Amino acid sequence: GMTVQSLLATIKKDFDATLADAATTQKRLCDAAMMLGLCLRERLGPERVELCLFGAPTKDGKEGYKVPKALGPKVLQNMRRCAAEANTIGPGTEFPVQYLQEKLAAKEPIDMLVLLSDGLVSPTKDPEHALGRWLRTYRNMVRPVKYINIDLLGLGAPSLTSGG
């Protein structure tokens, strides 16, 4: 039979393939989210839609989100621009609370907040939950805002909470 040592190479190869497959799935989800966001922007108009790409802060301390600015009229060209921007963000899925806080501080009018993500992020009554807290504060201080979460991976069970 085979020894553990001889199986090590096979196990490592399978493990690396699993990691590569997970990375491919994550990239596909990111691409799908960017495409949907850019299609919304194209349909509703750039003056009504602002995209915020988010991941995690980088090791050198850069913010974990970007708002692509130099977007043109073509969705596929904008996909390339957004993908380049997304590559400058750290890997991860930290919700960009700072971005939303800046919108609140400026009392910038927002009609709808649409979150395209790989998991369910729902506002809750929990005072520690940053998104729920931001939604309550924004609605009280600025204006009513609709919150829509599109879970591209389909992991979260649909639910409505009293927070939104």
XYZ file of N, CA, C and O in Angstrom:
656
model
N 0.789 -1.172 0.000
C 0.000 0.000 0.000
C 0.846 1.256 0.000
O 2.062 1.228 0.007
N 0.163 2.364 0.005
C 0.826 3.660 -0.007
C 1.073 4.114 1.423
O 0.267 3.870 2.307
N 2.166 4.781 1.614
C 2.469 5.319 2.938
C 1.942 6.739 3.032
O 1.588 7.356 2.021
N 1.896 7.249 4.226
C 1.458 8.634 4.437
C 2.340 9.587 3.639
O 1.853 10.543 3.028
N 3.614 9.329 3.625
C 4.557 10.192 2.908
C 4.237 10.235 1.413
O 4.274 11.286 0.801
N 3.906 9.085 0.840
C 3.618 9.067 -0.593
C 2.267 9.715 -0.906
O 2.042 10.201 -2.006
N 1.359 9.714 0.066
C 0.057 10.359 -0.129
C 0.113 11.873 0.075
O -0.787 12.586 -0.350
N 1.153 12.349 0.723
C 1.267 13.772 1.029
C 1.177 14.645 -0.218
O 0.476 15.657 -0.222
N 1.852 14.262 -1.284
C 1.813 15.046 -2.521
C 0.402 15.092 -3.093
O -0.060 16.139 -3.546
N -0.307 13.977 -3.050
C -1.679 13.918 -3.559
C -2.603 14.785 -2.702
O -3.440 15.521 -3.221
N -2.446 14.704 -1.386
C -3.268 15.512 -0.477
C -3.012 16.994 -0.716
O -3.949 17.789 -0.803
N -1.738 17.373 -0.852
C -1.381 18.779 -1.105
C -1.983 19.258 -2.420
O -2.523 20.359 -2.507
N -1.910 18.438 -3.450
C -2.456 18.792 -4.766
C -3.972 19.005 -4.666
O -4.512 19.982 -5.194
N -4.669 18.107 -3.977
C -6.111 18.238 -3.802
C -6.468 19.486 -2.992
O -7.424 20.201 -3.306
N -5.696 19.745 -1.958
C -5.919 20.932 -1.127
C -5.737 22.207 -1.953
O -6.560 23.123 -1.898
N -4.653 22.288 -2.727
C -4.401 23.460 -3.571
C -5.512 23.650 -4.603
O -5.925 24.775 -4.882
N -6.002 22.542 -5.166
C -7.100 22.630 -6.136
C -8.368 23.157 -5.475
O -9.103 23.956 -6.065
N -8.623 22.729 -4.247
C -9.792 23.216 -3.503
C -9.686 24.717 -3.248
O -10.651 25.461 -3.423
N -8.499 25.175 -2.837
C -8.291 26.613 -2.619
C -8.469 27.395 -3.907
O -9.075 28.466 -3.918
N -7.924 26.892 -5.008
C -8.053 27.566 -6.304
C -9.515 27.639 -6.723
O -9.973 28.672 -7.232
N -10.273 26.572 -6.472
C -11.684 26.556 -6.813
C -12.452 27.576 -5.983
O -13.323 28.283 -6.487
N -12.119 27.688 -4.700
C -12.767 28.674 -3.823
C -12.455 30.088 -4.304
O -13.326 30.958 -4.318
N -11.209 30.331 -4.716
C -10.826 31.655 -5.222
C -11.575 31.975 -6.511
O -12.021 33.104 -6.720
N -11.751 30.978 -7.378
C -12.488 31.181 -8.627
C -13.949 31.511 -8.333
O -14.523 32.413 -8.933
N -14.546 30.787 -7.386
C -15.936 31.049 -7.006
C -16.072 32.465 -6.451
O -17.001 33.194 -6.800
N -15.135 32.879 -5.596
C -15.174 34.228 -5.024
C -15.054 35.278 -6.125
O -15.760 36.269 -6.125
N -14.176 35.057 -7.093
C -14.009 36.002 -8.198
C -15.289 36.082 -9.021
O -15.705 37.161 -9.413
N -15.914 34.943 -9.256
C -17.168 34.947 -10.012
C -18.250 35.739 -9.280
O -19.017 36.471 -9.890
N -18.315 35.576 -7.959
C -19.298 36.329 -7.178
C -19.015 37.824 -7.248
O -19.928 38.637 -7.408
N -17.746 38.196 -7.130
C -17.368 39.615 -7.222
C -17.715 40.166 -8.595
O -18.258 41.267 -8.718
N -17.400 39.403 -9.629
C -17.720 39.841 -10.993
C -19.225 39.994 -11.183
O -19.688 40.959 -11.800
N -20.001 39.046 -10.647
C -21.458 39.124 -10.759
C -21.990 40.362 -10.037
O -22.854 41.078 -10.564
N -21.465 40.633 -8.851
C -21.897 41.812 -8.096
C -21.540 43.094 -8.847
O -22.362 44.013 -8.945
N -20.319 43.159 -9.384
C -19.919 44.353 -10.143
C -20.798 44.535 -11.370
O -21.245 45.642 -11.672
N -21.060 43.443 -12.093
C -21.887 43.532 -13.294
C -23.295 44.009 -12.954
O -23.842 44.889 -13.617
N -23.890 43.442 -11.905
C -25.235 43.876 -11.504
C -25.243 45.352 -11.097
O -26.135 46.107 -11.472
N -24.241 45.746 -10.315
C -24.150 47.142 -9.904
C -23.980 48.085 -11.087
O -24.615 49.141 -11.162
N -23.134 47.700 -12.016
C -22.909 48.533 -13.204
C -24.139 48.577 -14.102
O -24.430 49.623 -14.709
N -24.879 47.478 -14.176
C -26.122 47.481 -14.955
C -27.157 48.403 -14.304
O -27.871 49.134 -15.005
N -27.233 48.381 -12.969
C -28.124 49.324 -12.271
C -27.720 50.762 -12.572
O -28.557 51.616 -12.848
N -26.420 51.015 -12.527
C -25.898 52.359 -12.807
C -26.238 52.785 -14.234
O -26.656 53.911 -14.476
N -26.081 51.870 -15.176
C -26.387 52.163 -16.575
C -27.872 52.441 -16.758
O -28.266 53.368 -17.451
N -28.707 51.629 -16.112
C -30.154 51.758 -16.271
C -30.710 53.007 -15.591
O -31.538 53.714 -16.145
N -30.256 53.283 -14.375
C -30.797 54.406 -13.604
C -30.054 55.713 -13.846
O -30.555 56.781 -13.537
N -28.819 55.612 -14.335
C -28.020 56.800 -14.616
C -26.936 57.017 -13.575
O -27.154 56.764 -12.385
N -25.759 57.472 -14.023
C -24.626 57.655 -13.113
C -24.863 58.714 -12.040
O -24.249 58.663 -10.979
N -25.788 59.633 -12.285
C -26.073 60.651 -11.276
C -26.918 60.102 -10.133
O -26.994 60.697 -9.069
N -27.531 58.934 -10.343
C -28.387 58.342 -9.312
C -27.782 57.128 -8.632
O -28.316 56.645 -7.639
N -26.673 56.602 -9.176
C -26.081 55.381 -8.631
C -24.593 55.593 -8.379
O -23.861 56.009 -9.268
N -24.167 55.337 -7.158
C -22.745 55.363 -6.827
C -22.359 53.968 -6.360
O -23.010 53.403 -5.485
N -21.316 53.420 -6.964
C -20.836 52.098 -6.575
C -19.785 52.239 -5.494
O -18.970 53.154 -5.528
N -19.809 51.313 -4.565
C -18.768 51.225 -3.542
C -18.306 49.774 -3.509
O -19.054 48.889 -3.124
N -17.081 49.538 -3.947
C -16.498 48.202 -3.927
C -15.855 48.003 -2.562
O -15.132 48.878 -2.097
N -16.108 46.872 -1.918
C -15.510 46.688 -0.600
C -14.934 45.298 -0.414
O -15.353 44.343 -1.044
N -13.931 45.229 0.436
C -13.260 43.985 0.794
C -12.796 44.110 2.230
O -13.586 44.082 3.156
N -11.493 44.353 2.397
C -10.924 44.543 3.728
C -9.767 45.534 3.606
O -9.194 45.688 2.526
N -9.429 46.217 4.703
C -8.259 47.102 4.654
C -7.009 46.314 4.253
O -6.890 45.131 4.559
N -6.111 46.982 3.554
C -4.868 46.324 3.133
C -3.886 46.289 4.297
O -4.062 46.982 5.294
N -2.837 45.501 4.156
C -1.834 45.368 5.216
C -1.115 46.683 5.478
O -0.642 46.920 6.580
N -1.034 47.542 4.447
C -0.357 48.822 4.651
C -1.331 49.913 5.124
O -1.001 51.088 5.123
N -2.536 49.518 5.537
C -3.459 50.444 6.177
C -4.420 51.184 5.265
O -5.155 52.054 5.723
N -4.450 50.853 3.977
C -5.400 51.518 3.076
C -6.807 51.015 3.365
O -7.010 49.877 3.778
N -7.794 51.899 3.129
C -9.186 51.556 3.395
C -9.597 50.312 2.627
O -9.062 50.019 1.554
N -10.570 49.618 3.145
C -11.053 48.394 2.526
C -12.177 48.610 1.538
O -12.953 47.700 1.268
N -12.306 49.823 1.025
C -13.336 50.082 0.017
C -12.845 51.142 -0.962
O -11.935 51.909 -0.661
N -13.453 51.148 -2.127
C -13.151 52.133 -3.171
C -14.451 52.533 -3.842
O -15.333 51.709 -4.050
N -14.532 53.801 -4.217
C -15.645 54.300 -5.015
C -15.060 54.651 -6.377
O -14.361 55.660 -6.505
N -15.285 53.814 -7.381
C -14.722 54.091 -8.708
C -15.283 55.401 -9.263
O -16.496 55.602 -9.263
N -14.404 56.277 -9.714
C -14.828 57.605 -10.162
C -14.858 57.760 -11.679
O -15.786 58.300 -12.231
N -13.843 57.311 -12.368
C -13.715 57.579 -13.808
C -14.442 56.533 -14.643
O -13.865 55.918 -15.525
N -15.719 56.345 -14.371
C -16.483 55.358 -15.120
C -17.119 56.019 -16.338
O -17.609 57.136 -16.258
N -17.103 55.291 -17.437
C -17.674 55.806 -18.680
C -19.061 55.241 -18.925
O -19.676 54.641 -18.035
N -19.539 55.364 -20.160
C -20.898 54.915 -20.484
C -21.015 53.424 -20.801
O -22.117 52.894 -20.864
N -19.912 52.715 -20.971
C -19.951 51.312 -21.397
C -19.744 50.372 -20.199
O -18.744 50.463 -19.501
N -20.700 49.461 -19.994
C -20.674 48.559 -18.844
C -19.429 47.673 -18.844
O -18.764 47.527 -17.817
N -19.088 47.070 -19.979
C -17.946 46.149 -20.003
C -16.620 46.864 -19.767
O -15.733 46.330 -19.094
N -16.480 48.070 -20.284
C -15.263 48.845 -19.989
C -15.213 49.191 -18.503
O -14.155 49.162 -17.883
N -16.356 49.504 -17.946
C -16.422 49.808 -16.518
C -16.130 48.574 -15.666
O -15.579 48.687 -14.573
N -16.477 47.388 -16.163
C -16.136 46.141 -15.449
C -14.624 46.047 -15.288
O -14.131 45.719 -14.215
N -13.893 46.348 -16.350
C -12.424 46.296 -16.276
C -11.894 47.338 -15.295
O -11.002 47.053 -14.503
N -12.460 48.531 -15.339
C -12.022 49.584 -14.414
C -12.301 49.184 -12.962
O -11.461 49.360 -12.086
N -13.503 48.653 -12.725
C -13.871 48.246 -11.358
C -13.018 47.073 -10.885
O -12.628 47.030 -9.716
N -12.731 46.125 -11.779
C -11.894 44.983 -11.405
C -10.506 45.464 -11.008
O -9.930 44.970 -10.035
N -9.977 46.447 -11.732
C -8.662 47.001 -11.382
C -8.717 47.675 -10.019
O -7.805 47.522 -9.191
N -9.781 48.409 -9.740
C -9.963 49.048 -8.430
C -10.088 47.995 -7.332
O -9.504 48.121 -6.257
N -10.873 46.949 -7.608
C -11.098 45.897 -6.612
C -9.794 45.187 -6.257
O -9.622 44.745 -5.117
N -8.883 45.099 -7.201
C -7.604 44.435 -6.938
C -6.720 45.226 -5.976
O -5.749 44.686 -5.462
N -7.055 46.488 -5.718
C -6.264 47.303 -4.787
C -6.801 47.222 -3.357
O -6.226 47.789 -2.448
N -7.928 46.532 -3.203
C -8.561 46.366 -1.890
C -8.113 45.025 -1.313
O -7.944 44.059 -2.037
N -7.981 44.969 -0.008
C -7.597 43.712 0.632
C -8.676 42.661 0.501
O -9.857 42.984 0.354
N -8.285 41.384 0.540
C -9.283 40.313 0.458
C -10.123 40.271 1.731
O -9.643 40.541 2.812
N -11.372 39.975 1.577
C -12.263 39.908 2.721
C -13.594 40.533 2.387
O -13.851 40.931 1.253
N -14.448 40.636 3.392
C -15.788 41.198 3.179
C -16.188 42.112 4.332
O -17.292 42.011 4.856
N -15.307 43.001 4.725
C -15.652 43.936 5.804
C -16.592 45.004 5.262
O -16.255 45.711 4.320
N -17.754 45.102 5.874
C -18.745 46.073 5.424
C -18.183 47.491 5.572
O -17.626 47.839 6.605
N -18.345 48.343 4.549
C -17.739 49.689 4.559
C -18.521 50.714 5.377
O -19.090 51.669 4.852
N -18.537 50.532 6.684
C -19.296 51.430 7.556
C -18.768 52.867 7.448
O -19.545 53.820 7.454
N -17.462 53.036 7.315
C -16.885 54.383 7.215
C -17.454 55.132 6.011
O -17.767 56.315 6.092
N -17.604 54.434 4.895
C -18.196 55.030 3.691
C -19.600 55.552 3.990
O -19.949 56.681 3.648
N -20.406 54.729 4.672
C -21.764 55.146 5.007
C -21.760 56.289 6.023
O -22.591 57.199 5.947
N -20.808 56.257 6.966
C -20.717 57.347 7.953
C -20.414 58.677 7.266
O -20.923 59.718 7.675
N -19.583 58.645 6.233
C -19.279 59.869 5.472
C -20.541 60.404 4.795
O -20.765 61.612 4.763
N -21.374 59.515 4.267
C -22.636 59.924 3.632
C -23.572 60.543 4.673
O -24.238 61.539 4.409
N -23.602 59.950 5.857
C -24.436 60.469 6.936
C -23.950 61.835 7.393
O -24.742 62.767 7.531
N -22.641 61.971 7.604
C -22.075 63.245 8.072
C -22.360 64.373 7.075
O -22.634 65.509 7.476
N -22.314 64.063 5.790
C -22.581 65.067 4.751
C -24.084 65.232 4.505
O -24.492 66.083 3.722
N -24.893 64.408 5.190
C -26.350 64.391 4.991
C -26.687 64.264 3.510
O -27.615 64.888 3.003
N -25.910 63.420 2.843
C -26.114 63.175 1.418
C -27.399 62.375 1.230
O -27.594 61.347 1.871
N -28.288 62.847 0.354
C -29.553 62.123 0.178
C -29.345 60.775 -0.513
O -28.759 60.697 -1.580
N -29.825 59.734 0.135
C -29.773 58.387 -0.413
C -31.200 57.855 -0.395
O -31.849 57.855 0.650
N -31.699 57.429 -1.541
C -33.043 56.857 -1.615
C -33.031 55.374 -1.297
O -33.945 54.850 -0.673
N -31.967 54.689 -1.783
C -31.926 53.248 -1.677
C -30.483 52.793 -1.494
O -29.593 53.267 -2.179
N -30.288 51.884 -0.565
C -28.986 51.260 -0.353
C -29.124 49.808 -0.793
O -29.905 49.051 -0.227
N -28.392 49.441 -1.857
C -28.455 48.084 -2.389
C -27.116 47.419 -2.100
O -26.071 47.913 -2.510
N -27.164 46.315 -1.382
C -25.956 45.567 -1.041
C -25.935 44.283 -1.845
O -26.837 43.452 -1.732
N -24.916 44.138 -2.687
C -24.696 42.911 -3.452
C -23.525 42.211 -2.791
O -22.410 42.723 -2.824
N -23.777 41.066 -2.163
C -22.709 40.429 -1.398
C -22.763 38.910 -1.520
O -23.659 38.358 -2.141
N -21.811 38.260 -0.875
C -21.749 36.799 -0.886
C -22.326 36.202 0.392
O -22.090 35.055 0.695
N -23.076 36.970 1.107
C -23.687 36.479 2.338
C -24.710 37.467 2.836
O -24.729 38.624 2.448
N -25.570 37.012 3.692
C -26.642 37.859 4.188
C -26.126 38.818 5.246
O -25.539 38.405 6.235
N -26.317 40.094 5.003
C -25.998 41.137 5.972
C -27.314 41.851 6.216
O -27.800 42.564 5.358
N -27.900 41.609 7.353
C -29.204 42.215 7.605
C -29.148 43.139 8.807
O -28.449 42.859 9.769
N -29.866 44.243 8.733
C -29.919 45.134 9.891
C -30.712 44.463 11.004
O -31.657 43.732 10.742
N -30.302 44.683 12.227
C -30.990 44.068 13.362
C -31.199 45.086 14.465
O -30.719 46.209 14.389
N -31.879 44.682 15.507
C -32.069 45.552 16.671
C -30.814 45.639 17.522
O -30.676 46.529 18.337
N -29.900 44.707 17.349
C -28.674 44.653 18.142
C -27.929 45.983 18.025
O -27.512 46.370 16.934
N -27.744 46.729 19.124
C -27.100 48.038 19.052
C -25.642 47.965 18.596
O -25.077 48.950 18.147
N -25.039 46.800 18.683
C -23.653 46.650 18.235
C -23.552 46.444 16.729
O -22.477 46.505 16.165
N -24.672 46.169 16.071
C -24.664 45.889 14.643
C -24.577 47.210 13.867
O -25.506 48.005 13.852
N -23.453 47.444 13.209
C -23.155 48.736 12.592
C -24.147 49.118 11.494
O -24.562 50.272 11.406
N -24.548 48.185 10.653
C -25.460 48.519 9.558
C -26.829 48.917 10.089
O -27.394 49.935 9.673
N -27.368 48.136 11.019
C -28.665 48.469 11.606
C -28.632 49.818 12.310
O -29.558 50.620 12.188
N -27.554 50.070 13.042
C -27.391 51.348 13.743
C -27.325 52.500 12.733
O -27.964 53.535 12.908
N -26.556 52.311 11.645
C -26.432 53.365 10.625
C -27.789 53.636 9.978
O -28.167 54.795 9.801
N -28.522 52.580 9.621
C -29.829 52.768 8.990
C -30.776 53.551 9.895
O -31.445 54.482 9.440
N -30.830 53.186 11.179
C -31.706 53.914 12.110
C -31.304 55.381 12.202
O -32.149 56.277 12.143
N -30.018 55.643 12.341
C -29.535 57.016 12.478
C -29.793 57.820 11.207
O -30.273 58.946 11.265
N -29.495 57.232 10.065
C -29.692 57.933 8.792
C -31.173 58.258 8.594
O -31.530 59.371 8.218
N -32.021 57.289 8.894
C -33.459 57.511 8.718
C -33.973 58.589 9.661
O -34.864 59.359 9.304
N -33.424 58.670 10.860
C -33.850 59.686 11.824
C -33.289 61.067 11.497
O -33.966 62.071 11.694
N -32.039 61.123 11.043
C -31.371 62.411 10.863
C -31.473 62.986 9.444
O -31.430 64.203 9.281
N -31.596 62.126 8.442
C -31.535 62.623 7.065
C -32.850 62.393 6.332
O -33.530 63.340 5.974
N -33.169 61.132 6.088
C -34.392 60.817 5.341
C -34.620 59.315 5.352
O -33.714 58.542 5.620
N -35.825 58.885 4.999
C -36.063 57.446 4.876
C -35.194 56.874 3.752
O -35.001 57.516 2.727
N -34.652 55.706 3.959
C -33.847 55.038 2.937
C -34.282 53.578 2.882
O -34.507 52.950 3.911
N -34.449 53.069 1.671
C -34.783 51.658 1.501
C -33.485 50.861 1.498
O -32.489 51.278 0.924
N -33.503 49.698 2.130
C -32.334 48.822 2.178
C -32.676 47.514 1.469
O -33.672 46.864 1.790
N -31.863 47.171 0.481
C -32.053 45.931 -0.270
C -30.759 45.145 -0.216
O -29.690 45.676 -0.515
N -30.862 43.881 0.163
C -29.686 43.019 0.213
C -29.885 41.888 -0.785
O -30.862 41.159 -0.717
N -28.942 41.760 -1.709
C -28.977 40.662 -2.668
C -27.813 39.737 -2.340
O -26.650 40.098 -2.496
N -28.150 38.565 -1.834
C -27.174 37.561 -1.432
C -26.865 36.698 -2.657
O -27.623 35.799 -2.997
N -25.759 36.985 -3.321
C -25.426 36.315 -4.570
C -25.085 34.841 -4.398
O -25.247 34.054 -5.313
N -24.624 34.465 -3.218
C -24.273 33.072 -2.973
C -25.477 32.245 -2.532
O -25.509 31.039 -2.682
N -26.484 32.930 -2.015
C -27.705 32.242 -1.608
C -27.588 31.493 -0.301
O -28.311 30.541 -0.071
N -26.700 31.933 0.582
C -26.513 31.238 1.862
C -27.516 31.665 2.928
O -27.866 30.889 3.783
N -27.915 32.923 2.873
C -28.757 33.434 3.940
C -30.213 33.100 3.729
O -30.708 33.085 2.615
N -30.903 32.803 4.806
C -32.338 32.593 4.744
C -33.007 33.954 4.648
O -32.619 34.874 5.369
N -33.977 34.118 3.768
C -34.649 35.412 3.685
C -35.307 35.752 5.022
O -35.967 34.896 5.613
N -35.090 36.962 5.467
C -35.723 37.357 6.723
C -35.871 38.861 6.753
O -35.075 39.591 6.182
N -36.892 39.305 7.409
C -37.095 40.725 7.639
C -36.988 40.949 9.124
O -37.561 40.210 9.912
N -36.231 41.960 9.494
C -36.106 42.275 10.902
C -36.764 43.613 11.156
O -37.024 44.371 10.223
N -36.984 43.935 12.379
C -37.612 45.204 12.689
C -36.680 46.373 12.389
O -37.116 47.500 12.360
N -35.412 46.099 12.142
C -34.460 47.173 11.808
C -34.548 47.605 10.371
O -33.927 48.554 9.964
N -35.264 46.958 9.509
C -35.272 47.411 8.143
C -36.003 46.537 7.212
O -36.026 46.752 6.060
